Amino acid sequence: MAVSIDLGLRDNGQPALLDLEELLATRLLVQGNSGCGKSHLLRRLLERSAPFVQQAVIDPEGDFTSLADRFGHLVIDAAEQTEQGLVLAGERVRQHRVSVVLNLEGVDVEGQMRRAAAFLDGIFAVERQFWTPMLVVVDEAQLFAPGGGVEVAEEARRGSLAAMTDLMCRGRKRGLAGIIATQRLAKLAKNVAAEASNFLMGRTFLDIDMARAADLLGMEKRQAEMFRDLERGRFMALGPALARRPLAVRVGAVETESRGAGPGLMPLPETPREEAHALILKAAPAEAPRPRRLPAAPPPDLLAQLAAARPAAPAALPPPSAEEEAGRRRAQLGVLRTIMADPQAAFRPVLALHQDYQLRCRIEMLPGRPLDLPAFRRLLTLVLAGVTESLEARPEWPLALEHAAALPEDRQGAYLLLARAAIEGAPCPSDLAIARVLGSVSRGRGRSALEFIEKQGAIACRPDAASRRIVTIIGPGWETAPGDPEAAAA
Ligand SMILES: Nc1ncnc2c1ncn2[C@@H]1O[C@H](COP(=O)(O)OP(=O)(O)OP(=O)(O)O)[C@@H](O)[C@H]1O
Ligand SMILES: [Mg+2]
């Protein structure tokens, strides 16, 4: 069924159409300076396509929540959800085919990145049977896929960028059509912008944005100068779902109201000066509520404190004996196992776990320096995979480690978990158990890690008569007992 969405009018008075099926395959980038009408355009597109296709809107300002009343979108207030909750919500949205607005209003920048990434991860990682067509609209996309450095935790930035890259680069097969809008093309990650084949370019002032736009559209820079003079609501359209040659479009009216429209001018109330003084400067109530928008106090910089407090290393100590080494490692493992005994710990960022670990090492006065981040990561992988000393003592284990080392670092934990089950003859871990080793609560992530490792030729999976899963470790041929892929994470 070919469906065309009417965006507005062309200069010749004909309707400007957007081919919805083509859009699903080729994605869309909207760019233009503040106030040029990007959000209005997205709203027109969402309203006109709502009857035909499922939609998810990543909405940093809460502009789109009014779609709920007229078109029945579910509004998810991200501020009230955990990241884990949002992964699940993303999966369920796909399973039940519900259109949603993820309202990120009132969440700080880093929180917006983390929550949007969690939700997109859920949408992306859902089982294949739920890969149905869906528009995923991201307004202010430069917030989630910034081109340069931003002042948030590196791992939050990476997670958000990865989710946006997945959406734009690998979404098509999963039925996901990314539609992203940005004020500043130059601030959007290049690889994310480059995956869109359709463009709607609005008024653009800055040379650097103009140059990027010309580059993407394959235009001369001089031709791109026309973007400067576009009025509000006018866009140049180009791409397989829009037009073969640049086409001027005047975006039409919308049915729902934007909460993003700037307030209009209005006369000031006439307040006598004394009254104004009393109104503005009266004593604060005892328990003044904290303004929502203030950023949370930054956490104390534990690393800096630790570095300052650590005594300088004495000149030359004799290298520790093998026995001392083994003792130290055991102590490190002990500390790490205590931290990981909290069931939620597996889902915390590695950086936070590392800080926790360093602090505990100090408190427990462990000899030697705490592990640096890469070494800590390796040890954490072992702990998450449930590797015990008795397993490490088994003759098979060195071979398992050797095979694991051939895989990318972020898949090694999953492999070791499977190898452990196979060596011990335990049931094959479930998708959720595999996801947990990766720090995720998404079944889909667990399953895709398993599929990845199988594709690398490191394992082979097969079902038994009861549809339970058996994994064989290729090479040594160790085999897990049958396990239920759908089981809880244990
Ligand atoms: N095609 C249009 N027809 C009528 N009004 C429009 C049109 N496009 C935009 N507007 C109005 O112009 C104002 C700014 O538009 P909009 O909020 O869509 O801009 P924007 O590009 O999203 O800006 P920002 O980047 O700051 O979010 C809004 O009040 C909107 O209703
Ligand atoms: Mg806007």
mmCIF file of N, CA and C in Angstrom, residues 18 28 35 73-74 136 139 191 205 266-267 293 316 329 336 348 374 392 451:
data_model
loop_
_atom_site.group_PDB
_atom_site.id
_atom_site.type_symbol
_atom_site.label_atom_id
_atom_site.label_comp_id
_atom_site.label_asym_id
_atom_site.label_seq_id
_atom_site.Cartn_x
_atom_site.Cartn_y
_atom_site.Cartn_z
ATOM 1 N N LEU A 18 5.190 13.317 0.765
ATOM 2 C CA LEU A 18 6.271 12.516 1.329
ATOM 3 C C LEU A 18 5.823 11.064 1.240
ATOM 4 N N LEU A 28 15.146 10.551 7.399
ATOM 5 C CA LEU A 28 14.995 11.981 7.103
ATOM 6 C C LEU A 28 15.765 12.846 8.101
ATOM 7 N N GLY A 35 13.393 28.510 15.459
ATOM 8 C CA GLY A 35 12.227 29.271 15.022
ATOM 9 C C GLY A 35 11.893 29.125 13.551
ATOM 10 N N HIS A 73 -1.487 9.145 21.459
ATOM 11 C CA HIS A 73 -0.143 8.727 21.847
ATOM 12 C C HIS A 73 -0.067 8.585 23.365
ATOM 13 N N LEU A 74 0.703 7.604 23.801
ATOM 14 C CA LEU A 74 0.971 7.464 25.225
ATOM 15 C C LEU A 74 2.150 8.384 25.562
ATOM 16 N N VAL A 136 10.577 6.865 14.153
ATOM 17 C CA VAL A 136 11.193 7.302 15.407
ATOM 18 C C VAL A 136 11.702 8.725 15.193
ATOM 19 N N ASP A 139 13.632 15.091 18.049
ATOM 20 C CA ASP A 139 13.790 16.544 17.905
ATOM 21 C C ASP A 139 15.047 16.951 18.672
ATOM 22 N N ASN A 191 28.339 10.883 11.389
ATOM 23 C CA ASN A 191 27.876 9.579 10.895
ATOM 24 C C ASN A 191 26.369 9.426 11.052
ATOM 25 N N PHE A 205 21.699 30.267 9.087
ATOM 26 C CA PHE A 205 22.537 31.471 9.033
ATOM 27 C C PHE A 205 24.028 31.185 8.983
ATOM 28 N N MET A 266 2.968 40.833 25.327
ATOM 29 C CA MET A 266 1.732 41.318 25.958
ATOM 30 C C MET A 266 2.101 42.435 26.923
ATOM 31 N N PRO A 267 1.157 43.369 27.149
ATOM 32 C CA PRO A 267 1.491 44.488 28.023
ATOM 33 C C PRO A 267 1.779 44.009 29.440
ATOM 34 N N ARG A 293 14.912 22.862 37.616
ATOM 35 C CA ARG A 293 15.907 22.912 36.557
ATOM 36 C C ARG A 293 17.347 22.949 37.051
ATOM 37 N N ALA A 316 62.058 2.174 45.472
ATOM 38 C CA ALA A 316 62.092 0.900 44.761
ATOM 39 C C ALA A 316 61.756 -0.226 45.719
ATOM 40 N N ARG A 329 45.300 -10.524 44.510
ATOM 41 C CA ARG A 329 44.200 -10.717 43.573
ATOM 42 C C ARG A 329 42.967 -11.222 44.318
ATOM 43 N N LEU A 336 35.542 -6.728 45.106
ATOM 44 C CA LEU A 336 34.646 -6.606 43.960
ATOM 45 C C LEU A 336 33.381 -7.452 44.164
ATOM 46 N N ARG A 348 25.019 -0.879 36.973
ATOM 47 C CA ARG A 348 25.603 0.461 37.184
ATOM 48 C C ARG A 348 26.735 0.685 36.194
ATOM 49 N N PRO A 374 41.213 -0.379 32.970
ATOM 50 C CA PRO A 374 41.196 -1.566 32.087
ATOM 51 C C PRO A 374 41.332 -2.879 32.859
ATOM 52 N N GLU A 392 38.694 -21.529 38.062
ATOM 53 C CA GLU A 392 40.000 -21.097 37.539
ATOM 54 C C GLU A 392 41.063 -22.173 37.731
ATOM 55 N N GLU A 451 24.053 -14.378 19.402
ATOM 56 C CA GLU A 451 24.092 -14.546 17.940
ATOM 57 C C GLU A 451 25.432 -14.083 17.380
#
